[in-house]
Amino acid sequence: MLLLLGLCLGLSLCVGSQEEAQSWGHSTEQDGLRVPRQVRLLQRLKTKPLMTEFSVKSTIISRYAFTTVSCRMLNRASEDQDIEFQMQIPAAAFITNFTMLIGDKMYQGEITERAKKSGDRVKEKRNKTTEENGEKGTEIFRASAVIPSKDKAAFFLSYEELLQRRLGKYEHSISVRPQQLSGRLSVDVNILERAGIASLEVLPLHNSRQRGSGRGEDDSGPPPSTVINQNETFANIIFKPSVVQQAKIAQNGVLGDFIIRYDVNREQSIGDIQVLNGYFVHYFAPKDLPPLPKNVVFVLDSSASMVGTKLRQTKDALFTILHDLRPQDRFSIIGFSNRIKVWKDHLISVTPDSIRDGKVYIHHMSPTGGTDINGALQRAIRLLNKYVAHNDIGDRSVSLIIFLTDGKPTVGETHTLKILNNTREAARGQVCIFTIGIGNDVDFRLLEKLSLENCGLTRRVHEEEDAGSQLIGFYDEIRTPLLSDIRIDYPPSSVVQATKTLFPNYFNGSEIIIAGKLVDRKLDHLHVEVTASNSKKFVILKTDVPVGPQKAGKDVTGSSRPEGDGEGDPNHIERLWSYLTTKQLLSSWLQSDDEPEKERLRQRAQDLALSYRFLTPFTSMKLRGPVPRKDGLEEAHGMSAAMGPEPVVQSVRGAGTQPGPLLEKPYQPRIKISKTSVDGDPHFVVDFPLSKLTVCFNIDGQPGDILRLVSDHMDSGVTVNGELIGAPAPPNGHKKQRTYFRTITILVNKPERSYLEITPSRVILDGGDRLVLPCNQSVVVGSRGLEVSVSANANVTVTIQGSIAFVILIHLYKKPAPFQRHHLGFYIANSEGLSSNCHGLLGQFLNQDARLTEDPAGPSQSPTHLPLLQAGDGPEAVLKVKGHQVPVVWKQRKIYNGEEQIDCWFARNNAAKLIDGEYKDYLASHPFDTGMTLGRGTSREL
């Protein structure tokens, strides 16, 4: 049998003899027979292997992600068939395991040493692909095999990566491209962050560059079928679309990238240090610092190859970026082709006039000639060095070059090594170069080394992508430098083998990560010193960080411990350290031009990768086998890599309960709620459980009125308002118009302020980070004591601190009559957390009781004992509630979307004698108005 395995690294290998491989071939073309095209198409359709399952399980522990992909396929044909498993993985990830099951035989991947020459060569062959956003580089892993007729195959791929913080968010992207519709498709992601999850969002599927693919009907929120469970430190996200939902997104099975973005809570000062089993990681991301002034030169390729869309998009992007410069910044512009064209021979301060003049200069750039990369960089560095030398502000500003090109050096100095040496010698570590390469003809290796050697970053933009938006996104990452010359020190007697501790700049929204080993695993405190410069002064932070008892770790990779120099079982912090160390060794190897040094770096990187089973340019993967498959291996193998340690799997409602039922059933379609509600036109119902009485009344409001339903702002911090929408009255009705609730707004003021706006189509949750949830998709979100559960097109449940719960029913019409409107019903499910001072049209009755003082039917009878009476003409009585004497009449009313009929005592005349005050006293000035002229609350605030 022939088995081919590749990672677009030139990696391929065969298991079995060549003769055996040839015996599997069945090529009609080799027989010399001409087969009609229609027949060949039919043959392909009949014999295409069926993908029965495609699942991805991922666990993120303190920014470090373990991911395992499982794919199962069935050969339905009557002959043996070639199959291919293909998976896009993040370019920053390391593959750690691959296993293939063919029939009853297993082939196990093994990370082995790669010969030096092959390792050097494979770096050149590294094939990176890019999705719509050029910042999201990926690599393609491929494995192919021959599967016998009517037999099954399964593929398991595991990889790990450290998530990078950009623009204030961590982003975890999973490629969901099974290439066909799958009967069982799922993505299951667990996130555990000890510091607490500050914000979390699931983006729409991201996939614009794949032809034939599409997106769902609603691109404004998470993909269809996404369910989110979350508490303060843990989140579980499940994406499990049916075949029909998959087909609506993409008929060809190329759904796109499933993207999760989140951030964590962080303290100001020294940062977050975590320790486990002798290893530590230090996350440093200060904020609320004054930005450093930027000295920036924009270097734009204006050679002939930039003609058309590329140059136009780049110009538009630079117009936007120039407007974003701060008054304390200095800038200049260079256009280059075979000539170097400098706008000004010195840096210019930012004023409205200079921005206008810069835009005019960019506008008049025209594409012509060749590409003098070396000359453009030298001129830009001289401009920056001259300005810094004459103004003596080197320690209080950051010097940057933003360099954009679409080609290779063709004019002036064209030798790559000389360009790199010239740039390095001129910049002298004082100028950071950020490069953007556009298209397939660019010398991306040169741009990558230019940035690596000069404290910058690089991005690649493909031809069909919007170069302008990529440039703006890249600039946004570096637009706000907060610190420069950062140095983080630990006592040499306490810490060994630490990763990089010197950083030229820190930009707002990013993060500095350092990992290392502790000399003494029983250490109680770790001394940390951070020195840096900001715009005002030289900063020095010193502190002793308590590290606490280090608990025994568990092997998150789900396999036996690799051989290494540490003690005990591996853990996520140890693997994070090995990942970060390997990445930095590879980067140093790429930058080095000294052969002995390169060999030393290569050997260190290779040894570490072998020890921790990382597939890198210096290691390879070989398949061992075949061996008989063990029982249960198909279900279990490789999955534990994505499950992480036991503490990760915890309930959203607390670590003490079992997670299974909650995660399987994140919401209940039918919710047991009380009768106290307002629904329909609008009809109010109040339940008095102690006296077993139910009272109902109507409020005839005006369209646009905002009614106060629950007002408890001063005590529990909860306010609920509802806005009315109008509709014509039905024919032969006694009303001139109908009114319904089109919007319910909830303000929660404790422990932290959150705003909820609910309509029949969406829920907007704003608790610092704005989250929009479509009402046609089931989802559960929540944090800090507030949970919002959406049951698709049915209801929205809002739970506050576990003691207050509201249910908002969603009323939708397929073909509404003229007098019908999509609207909402508001039900109080739990009012235990509301105070005795609560008010509002419903709230004023929650802590009260009522009784009937006159009842013609006699004291032994209640409305439930009068089944033959018609609603409205039943017995009259007087209701005593809150000191009011209210004439009421027995009536029947339907609630819960018409599913239940109740008996109630009806108060006429807009409940004039039942409610405190008048109708106008319950009118709010805006949806989140907390003022109440009745009761205790008197404040009006947003």
mmCIF file of N, CA, C and O in Angstrom, residues 39 151 188 464 490 500 536 559 580 589 639 677 724 864:
data_model
loop_
_atom_site.group_PDB
_atom_site.id
_atom_site.type_symbol
_atom_site.label_atom_id
_atom_site.label_comp_id
_atom_site.label_asym_id
_atom_site.label_seq_id
_atom_site.Cartn_x
_atom_site.Cartn_y
_atom_site.Cartn_z
ATOM 1 N N VAL A 39 -18.997 9.658 -18.985
ATOM 2 C CA VAL A 39 -18.762 8.421 -18.237
ATOM 3 C C VAL A 39 -17.718 8.644 -17.153
ATOM 4 O O VAL A 39 -17.844 8.172 -16.020
ATOM 5 N N ASP A 151 -14.343 -0.261 2.791
ATOM 6 C CA ASP A 151 -13.664 -0.156 4.072
ATOM 7 C C ASP A 151 -13.612 1.293 4.537
ATOM 8 O O ASP A 151 -13.990 2.213 3.799
ATOM 9 N N ASP A 188 -15.330 21.989 18.726
ATOM 10 C CA ASP A 188 -15.540 22.095 20.175
ATOM 11 C C ASP A 188 -14.290 22.743 20.781
ATOM 12 O O ASP A 188 -13.204 22.171 20.728
ATOM 13 N N GLU A 464 -5.188 38.910 -5.019
ATOM 14 C CA GLU A 464 -6.619 39.157 -5.071
ATOM 15 C C GLU A 464 -7.154 39.848 -3.823
ATOM 16 O O GLU A 464 -8.336 40.132 -3.729
ATOM 17 N N TYR A 490 15.085 38.593 35.866
ATOM 18 C CA TYR A 490 14.810 37.694 36.981
ATOM 19 C C TYR A 490 16.157 37.320 37.611
ATOM 20 O O TYR A 490 17.178 37.274 36.911
ATOM 21 N N LYS A 500 13.501 35.103 25.416
ATOM 22 C CA LYS A 500 13.919 36.482 25.168
ATOM 23 C C LYS A 500 13.396 37.438 26.236
ATOM 24 O O LYS A 500 12.214 37.415 26.586
ATOM 25 N N LYS A 536 7.321 60.051 29.037
ATOM 26 C CA LYS A 536 7.567 61.020 30.094
ATOM 27 C C LYS A 536 8.831 60.735 30.896
ATOM 28 O O LYS A 536 9.492 61.647 31.361
ATOM 29 N N SER A 559 -0.264 11.470 26.110
ATOM 30 C CA SER A 559 0.629 10.365 25.789
ATOM 31 C C SER A 559 1.766 10.344 26.779
ATOM 32 O O SER A 559 1.876 11.196 27.649
ATOM 33 N N LEU A 580 7.994 28.352 22.679
ATOM 34 C CA LEU A 580 8.551 29.695 22.523
ATOM 35 C C LEU A 580 10.061 29.632 22.303
ATOM 36 O O LEU A 580 10.610 30.368 21.465
ATOM 37 N N TRP A 589 18.284 31.394 13.896
ATOM 38 C CA TRP A 589 18.930 30.661 12.801
ATOM 39 C C TRP A 589 18.707 31.359 11.463
ATOM 40 O O TRP A 589 19.610 31.493 10.644
ATOM 41 N N MET A 639 -7.458 12.270 20.839
ATOM 42 C CA MET A 639 -8.437 13.222 21.326
ATOM 43 C C MET A 639 -7.981 13.930 22.595
ATOM 44 O O MET A 639 -8.309 15.080 22.823
ATOM 45 N N SER A 677 -46.570 38.778 33.963
ATOM 46 C CA SER A 677 -46.060 39.031 32.614
ATOM 47 C C SER A 677 -46.812 40.185 31.971
ATOM 48 O O SER A 677 -47.805 40.685 32.500
ATOM 49 N N LEU A 724 -43.176 50.658 22.919
ATOM 50 C CA LEU A 724 -44.355 50.229 22.168
ATOM 51 C C LEU A 724 -44.231 50.552 20.688
ATOM 52 O O LEU A 724 -43.613 51.555 20.299
ATOM 53 N N THR A 864 -61.742 29.577 39.389
ATOM 54 C CA THR A 864 -61.502 28.237 38.835
ATOM 55 C C THR A 864 -62.701 27.332 39.019
ATOM 56 O O THR A 864 -62.772 26.272 38.421
#
